[in-house]
Amino acid sequence: MRRFAVVMLTRRFWPLVGGPERNLANLAAEMAARGHEVTVVTGQWNSAWPAQLDYRGCRLVRLPGPPRDAWS
């Protein structure tokens, strides 16, 4: 099977957890478990959160949030 590099973009991700965030986390983890290189890019809504970490076998990258929560 071919190995793919996958980038997923989302406004909210762990530790902000709801239905869509949980579904994306499960999809990313399953793709990583199947050997794909997965990166999730999201906002860093709290300055105490690390900018990068490994989340269930996926690379998580947080970008500084925009002023006034205005990503579109």
N, CA, C and O atoms as a printed pandas DataFrame, in Angstrom:
     atom_number atom_name residue_name chain_id  residue_number  x_coord  y_coord  z_coord
0              1         N          MET        A               1    0.835   -1.180    0.000
1              2        CA          MET        A               1    0.000    0.000    0.000
2              3         C          MET        A               1    0.882    1.247    0.000
3              4         O          MET        A               1    1.908    1.293    0.679
4              5         N          ARG        A               2    0.476    2.241   -0.758
5              6        CA          ARG        A               2    1.216    3.501   -0.791
6              7         C          ARG        A               2    1.024    4.266    0.503
7              8         O          ARG        A               2   -0.046    4.230    1.111
8              9         N          ARG        A               3    2.058    4.946    0.908
9             10        CA          ARG        A               3    2.012    5.792    2.104
10            11         C          ARG        A               3    1.803    7.234    1.662
11            12         O          ARG        A               3    2.493    7.718    0.765
12            13         N          PHE        A               4    0.862    7.913    2.285
13            14        CA          PHE        A               4    0.548    9.289    1.930
14            15         C          PHE        A               4    0.920   10.239    3.058
15            16         O          PHE        A               4    0.906    9.858    4.228
16            17         N          ALA        A               5    1.249   11.470    2.706
17            18        CA          ALA        A               5    1.409   12.566    3.661
18            19         C          ALA        A               5    0.087   13.328    3.639
19            20         O          ALA        A               5   -0.315   13.853    2.600
20            21         N          VAL        A               6   -0.583   13.384    4.778
21            22        CA          VAL        A               6   -1.912   13.971    4.875
22            23         C          VAL        A               6   -1.859   15.160    5.831
23            24         O          VAL        A               6   -1.313   15.056    6.929
24            25         N          VAL        A               7   -2.427   16.289    5.409
25            26        CA          VAL        A               7   -2.543   17.462    6.281
26            27         C          VAL        A               7   -4.027   17.747    6.469
27            28         O          VAL        A               7   -4.775   17.881    5.501
28            29         N          MET        A               8   -4.439   17.837    7.725
29            30        CA          MET        A               8   -5.829   18.158    8.057
30            31         C          MET        A               8   -5.851   19.522    8.733
31            32         O          MET        A               8   -5.093   19.770    9.670
32            33         N          LEU        A               9   -6.717   20.397    8.257
33            34        CA          LEU        A               9   -6.853   21.739    8.822
34            35         C          LEU        A               9   -8.176   21.842    9.556
35            36         O          LEU        A               9   -9.214   21.430    9.039
36            37         N          THR        A              10   -8.138   22.391   10.757
37            38        CA          THR        A              10   -9.354   22.542   11.532
38            39         C          THR        A              10   -9.228   23.743   12.471
39            40         O          THR        A              10   -8.137   24.050   12.951
40            41         N          ARG        A              11  -10.332   24.408   12.725
41            42        CA          ARG        A              11  -10.316   25.560   13.628
42            43         C          ARG        A              11  -10.131   25.125   15.073
43            44         O          ARG        A              11   -9.447   25.801   15.841
44            45         N          ARG        A              12  -10.739   23.993   15.451
45            46        CA          ARG        A              12  -10.694   23.519   16.831
46            47         C          ARG        A              12  -10.239   22.064   16.851
47            48         O          ARG        A              12  -10.594   21.268   15.981
48            49         N          PHE        A              13   -9.443   21.737   17.870
49            50        CA          PHE        A              13   -8.968   20.362   18.041
50            51         C          PHE        A              13   -8.647   20.174   19.512
51            52         O          PHE        A              13   -8.765   21.112   20.300
52            53         N          TRP        A              14   -8.247   18.979   19.881
53            54        CA          TRP        A              14   -7.935   18.666   21.263
54            55         C          TRP        A              14   -7.071   19.763   21.874
55            56         O          TRP        A              14   -6.138   20.224   21.216
56            57         N          PRO        A              15   -7.338   20.200   23.094
57            58        CA          PRO        A              15   -8.241   19.653   24.086
58            59         C          PRO        A              15   -9.679   20.178   23.997
59            60         O          PRO        A              15  -10.501   19.839   24.849
60            61         N          LEU        A              16   -9.998   20.981   23.003
61            62        CA          LEU        A              16  -11.382   21.408   22.783
62            63         C          LEU        A              16  -12.092   20.238   22.105
63            64         O          LEU        A              16  -11.828   19.947   20.939
64            65         N          VAL        A              17  -12.979   19.573   22.815
65            66        CA          VAL        A              17  -13.526   18.323   22.298
66            67         C          VAL        A              17  -15.043   18.406   22.162
67            68         O          VAL        A              17  -15.761   18.750   23.102
68            69         N          GLY        A              18  -15.495   18.082   20.972
69            70        CA          GLY        A              18  -16.912   17.940   20.672
70            71         C          GLY        A              18  -17.021   16.856   19.611
71            72         O          GLY        A              18  -16.047   16.149   19.350
72            73         N          GLY        A              19  -18.175   16.716   19.005
73            74        CA          GLY        A              19  -18.378   15.687   17.993
74            75         C          GLY        A              19  -17.427   15.796   16.810
75            76         O          GLY        A              19  -16.744   14.825   16.486
76            77         N          PRO        A              20  -17.363   16.975   16.145
77            78        CA          PRO        A              20  -16.477   17.102   14.976
78            79         C          PRO        A              20  -15.004   16.910   15.336
79            80         O          PRO        A              20  -14.258   16.288   14.580
80            81         N          GLU        A              21  -14.587   17.438   16.482
81            82        CA          GLU        A              21  -13.184   17.302   16.890
82            83         C          GLU        A              21  -12.850   15.839   17.182
83            84         O          GLU        A              21  -11.769   15.365   16.833
84            85         N          ARG        A              22  -13.765   15.138   17.810
85            86        CA          ARG        A              22  -13.552   13.712   18.108
86            87         C          ARG        A              22  -13.475   12.901   16.815
87            88         O          ARG        A              22  -12.622   12.024   16.681
88            89         N          ASN        A              23  -14.355   13.189   15.871
89            90        CA          ASN        A              23  -14.338   12.469   14.588
90            91         C          ASN        A              23  -13.037   12.701   13.840
91            92         O          ASN        A              23  -12.458   11.759   13.299
92            93         N          LEU        A              24  -12.568   13.945   13.800
93            94        CA          LEU        A              24  -11.317   14.251   13.110
94            95         C          LEU        A              24  -10.144   13.561   13.802
95            96         O          LEU        A              24   -9.255   13.030   13.136
96            97         N          ALA        A              25  -10.139   13.566   15.145
97            98        CA          ALA        A              25   -9.071   12.902   15.893
98            99         C          ALA        A              25   -9.045   11.403   15.592
99           100         O          ALA        A              25   -7.975   10.829   15.388
100          101         N          ASN        A              26  -10.208   10.775   15.563
101          102        CA          ASN        A              26  -10.271    9.337   15.266
102          103         C          ASN        A              26   -9.819    9.045   13.836
103          104         O          ASN        A              26   -9.095    8.076   13.606
104          105         N          LEU        A              27  -10.234    9.865   12.881
105          106        CA          LEU        A              27   -9.813    9.682   11.490
106          107         C          LEU        A              27   -8.304    9.833   11.356
107          108         O          LEU        A              27   -7.650    9.014   10.710
108          109         N          ALA        A              28   -7.753   10.873   11.962
109          110        CA          ALA        A              28   -6.305   11.106   11.888
110          111         C          ALA        A              28   -5.539    9.950   12.521
111          112         O          ALA        A              28   -4.560    9.474   11.947
112          113         N          ALA        A              29   -5.970    9.493   13.694
113          114        CA          ALA        A              29   -5.284    8.395   14.383
114          115         C          ALA        A              29   -5.361    7.105   13.575
115          116         O          ALA        A              29   -4.385    6.357   13.516
116          117         N          GLU        A              30   -6.494    6.837   12.960
117          118        CA          GLU        A              30   -6.636    5.621   12.152
118          119         C          GLU        A              30   -5.745    5.674   10.917
119          120         O          GLU        A              30   -5.140    4.670   10.543
120          121         N          MET        A              31   -5.664    6.832   10.289
121          122        CA          MET        A              31   -4.778    6.958    9.121
122          123         C          MET        A              31   -3.315    6.775    9.532
123          124         O          MET        A              31   -2.543    6.138    8.816
124          125         N          ALA        A              32   -2.934    7.335   10.689
125          126        CA          ALA        A              32   -1.564    7.164   11.182
126          127         C          ALA        A              32   -1.289    5.695   11.504
127          128         O          ALA        A              32   -0.200    5.190   11.229
128          129         N          ALA        A              33   -2.267    5.016   12.082
129          130        CA          ALA        A              33   -2.099    3.599   12.414
130          131         C          ALA        A              33   -1.923    2.744   11.161
131          132         O          ALA        A              33   -1.317    1.674   11.217
132          133         N          ARG        A              34   -2.444    3.209   10.045
133          134        CA          ARG        A              34   -2.307    2.476    8.773
134          135         C          ARG        A              34   -1.038    2.862    8.020
135          136         O          ARG        A              34   -0.834    2.434    6.884
136          137         N          GLY        A              35   -0.179    3.675    8.654
137          138        CA          GLY        A              35    1.129    3.977    8.081
138          139         C          GLY        A              35    1.250    5.296    7.355
139          140         O          GLY        A              35    2.306    5.584    6.791
140          141         N          HIS        A              36    0.208    6.110    7.346
141          142        CA          HIS        A              36    0.288    7.402    6.678
142          143         C          HIS        A              36    0.885    8.440    7.621
143          144         O          HIS        A              36    0.749    8.334    8.839
144          145         N          GLU        A              37    1.540    9.433    7.054
145          146        CA          GLU        A              37    2.123   10.523    7.834
146          147         C          GLU        A              37    1.078   11.631    7.939
147          148         O          GLU        A              37    0.789   12.307    6.952
148          149         N          VAL        A              38    0.514   11.819    9.125
149          150        CA          VAL        A              38   -0.614   12.730    9.316
150          151         C          VAL        A              38   -0.190   13.938   10.149
151          152         O          VAL        A              38    0.428   13.794   11.204
152          153         N          THR        A              39   -0.532   15.123    9.662
153          154        CA          THR        A              39   -0.318   16.369   10.397
154          155         C          THR        A              39   -1.659   17.069   10.525
155          156         O          THR        A              39   -2.367   17.262    9.536
156          157         N          VAL        A              40   -2.003   17.447   11.751
157          158        CA          VAL        A              40   -3.214   18.219   12.011
158          159         C          VAL        A              40   -2.774   19.636   12.345
159          160         O          VAL        A              40   -1.958   19.844   13.243
160          161         N          VAL        A              41   -3.321   20.618   11.617
161          162        CA          VAL        A              41   -2.998   22.031   11.843
162          163         C          VAL        A              41   -4.240   22.711   12.392
163          164         O          VAL        A              41   -5.322   22.617   11.812
164          165         N          THR        A              42   -4.075   23.399   13.516
165          166        CA          THR        A              42   -5.202   24.041   14.183
166          167         C          THR        A              42   -4.738   25.318   14.859
167          168         O          THR        A              42   -3.558   25.664   14.799
168          169         N          GLY        A              43   -5.652   26.013   15.496
169          170        CA          GLY        A              43   -5.321   27.243   16.198
170          171         C          GLY        A              43   -4.806   26.972   17.604
171          172         O          GLY        A              43   -5.161   25.973   18.230
172          173         N          GLN        A              44   -3.974   27.867   18.085
173          174        CA          GLN        A              44   -3.473   27.809   19.462
174          175         C          GLN        A              44   -4.280   28.827   20.273
175          176         O          GLN        A              44   -3.855   29.968   20.456
176          177         N          TRP        A              45   -5.431   28.403   20.748
177          178        CA          TRP        A              45   -6.368   29.314   21.407
178          179         C          TRP        A              45   -5.969   29.648   22.827
179          180         O          TRP        A              45   -6.523   30.573   23.420
180          181         N          ASN        A              46   -5.019   28.916   23.388
181          182        CA          ASN        A              46   -4.523   29.186   24.729
182          183         C          ASN        A              46   -3.003   29.196   24.657
183          184         O          ASN        A              46   -2.398   28.232   24.189
184          185         N          SER        A              47   -2.388   30.267   25.112
185          186        CA          SER        A              47   -0.930   30.380   25.000
186          187         C          SER        A              47   -0.194   29.330   25.831
187          188         O          SER        A              47    0.993   29.097   25.602
188          189         N          ALA        A              48   -0.867   28.694   26.785
189          190        CA          ALA        A              48   -0.232   27.650   27.593
190          191         C          ALA        A              48   -0.131   26.320   26.847
191          192         O          ALA        A              48    0.634   25.444   27.252
192          193         N          TRP        A              49   -0.885   26.159   25.772
193          194        CA          TRP        A              49   -0.838   24.915   25.005
194          195         C          TRP        A              49    0.450   24.865   24.187
195          196         O          TRP        A              49    0.882   25.893   23.665
196          197         N          PRO        A              50    1.069   23.694   24.065
197          198        CA          PRO        A              50    2.285   23.591   23.246
198          199         C          PRO        A              50    1.971   23.843   21.768
199          200         O          PRO        A              50    0.898   23.493   21.278
200          201         N          ALA        A              51    2.920   24.450   21.081
201          202        CA          ALA        A              51    2.735   24.763   19.654
202          203         C          ALA        A              51    2.797   23.503   18.799
203          204         O          ALA        A              51    2.195   23.462   17.725
204          205         N          GLN        A              52    3.513   22.475   19.253
205          206        CA          GLN        A              52    3.606   21.218   18.512
206          207         C          GLN        A              52    3.649   20.064   19.499
207          208         O          GLN        A              52    4.212   20.188   20.587
208          209         N          LEU        A              53    3.058   18.950   19.120
209          210        CA          LEU        A              53    3.142   17.733   19.916
210          211         C          LEU        A              53    2.695   16.550   19.079
211          212         O          LEU        A              53    2.143   16.705   17.990
212          213         N          ASP        A              54    2.946   15.363   19.614
213          214        CA          ASP        A              54    2.483   14.129   18.981
214          215         C          ASP        A              54    1.142   13.771   19.614
215          216         O          ASP        A              54    1.046   13.654   20.835
216          217         N          TYR        A              55    0.120   13.599   18.803
217          218        CA          TYR        A              55   -1.211   13.254   19.294
218          219         C          TYR        A              55   -1.654   11.965   18.625
219          220         O          TYR        A              55   -1.985   11.958   17.439
220          221         N          ARG        A              56   -1.662   10.872   19.383
221          222        CA          ARG        A              56   -2.102    9.562   18.891
222          223         C          ARG        A              56   -1.424    9.165   17.577
223          224         O          ARG        A              56   -2.070    8.635   16.672
224          225         N          GLY        A              57   -0.127    9.425   17.483
225          226        CA          GLY        A              57    0.637    9.053   16.301
226          227         C          GLY        A              57    0.624   10.075   15.188
227          228         O          GLY        A              57    1.202    9.845   14.127
228          229         N          CYS        A              58   -0.030   11.206   15.416
229          230        CA          CYS        A              58   -0.108   12.280   14.419
230          231         C          CYS        A              58    0.663   13.495   14.930
231          232         O          CYS        A              58    0.765   13.718   16.136
232          233         N          ARG        A              59    1.191   14.258   14.015
233          234        CA          ARG        A              59    1.847   15.506   14.385
234          235         C          ARG        A              59    0.770   16.580   14.503
235          236         O          ARG        A              59   -0.014   16.782   13.575
236          237         N          LEU        A              60    0.731   17.267   15.641
237          238        CA          LEU        A              60   -0.225   18.347   15.859
238          239         C          LEU        A              60    0.546   19.659   15.882
239          240         O          LEU        A              60    1.478   19.828   16.669
240          241         N          VAL        A              61    0.151   20.586   15.013
241          242        CA          VAL        A              61    0.784   21.902   14.921
242          243         C          VAL        A              61   -0.280   22.955   15.197
243          244         O          VAL        A              61   -1.324   22.988   14.546
244          245         N          ARG        A              62    0.000   23.810   16.168
245          246        CA          ARG        A              62   -0.943   24.885   16.502
246          247         C          ARG        A              62   -0.362   26.224   16.069
247          248         O          ARG        A              62    0.764   26.575   16.421
248          249         N          LEU        A              63   -1.144   26.955   15.308
249          250        CA          LEU        A              63   -0.755   28.292   14.871
250          251         C          LEU        A              63   -1.371   29.314   15.819
251          252         O          LEU        A              63   -2.468   29.086   16.330
252          253         N          PRO        A              64   -0.693   30.438   16.067
253          254        CA          PRO        A              64   -1.278   31.456   16.936
254          255         C          PRO        A              64   -2.653   31.866   16.419
255          256         O          PRO        A              64   -2.846   32.065   15.219
256          257         N          GLY        A              65   -3.594   31.987   17.335
257          258        CA          GLY        A              65   -4.960   32.379   16.948
258          259         C          GLY        A              65   -5.015   33.816   16.487
259          260         O          GLY        A              65   -4.208   34.633   16.931
260          261         N          PRO        A              66   -5.944   34.148   15.611
261          262        CA          PRO        A              66   -6.082   35.516   15.116
262          263         C          PRO        A              66   -6.722   36.398   16.176
263          264         O          PRO        A              66   -7.350   35.897   17.109
264          265         N          PRO        A              67   -6.565   37.702   16.036
265          266        CA          PRO        A              67   -7.219   38.600   16.990
266          267         C          PRO        A              67   -8.745   38.455   16.917
267          268         O          PRO        A              67   -9.303   38.292   15.832
268          269         N          ARG        A              68   -9.390   38.512   18.028
269          270        CA          ARG        A              68  -10.842   38.470   18.138
270          271         C          ARG        A              68  -11.485   37.199   17.589
271          272         O          ARG        A              68  -12.643   37.228   17.173
272          273         N          ASP        A              69  -10.757   36.089   17.581
273          274        CA          ASP        A              69  -11.339   34.806   17.177
274          275         C          ASP        A              69  -12.007   34.880   15.810
275          276         O          ASP        A              69  -13.140   34.426   15.650
276          277         N          ALA        A              70  -11.316   35.447   14.820
277          278        CA          ALA        A              70  -11.957   35.736   13.529
278          279         C          ALA        A              70  -11.383   34.936   12.364
279          280         O          ALA        A              70  -11.224   35.481   11.272
280          281         N          TRP        A              71  -11.072   33.674   12.567
281          282        CA          TRP        A              71  -10.631   32.879   11.418
282          283         C          TRP        A              71  -11.821   32.638   10.504
283          284         O          TRP        A              71  -12.936   32.402   10.969
284          285         N          SER        A              72  -11.581   32.696    9.230
285          286        CA          SER        A              72  -12.646   32.367    8.281
286          287         C          SER        A              72  -12.071   31.728    7.062
287          288         O          SER        A              72  -12.809   31.376    6.142
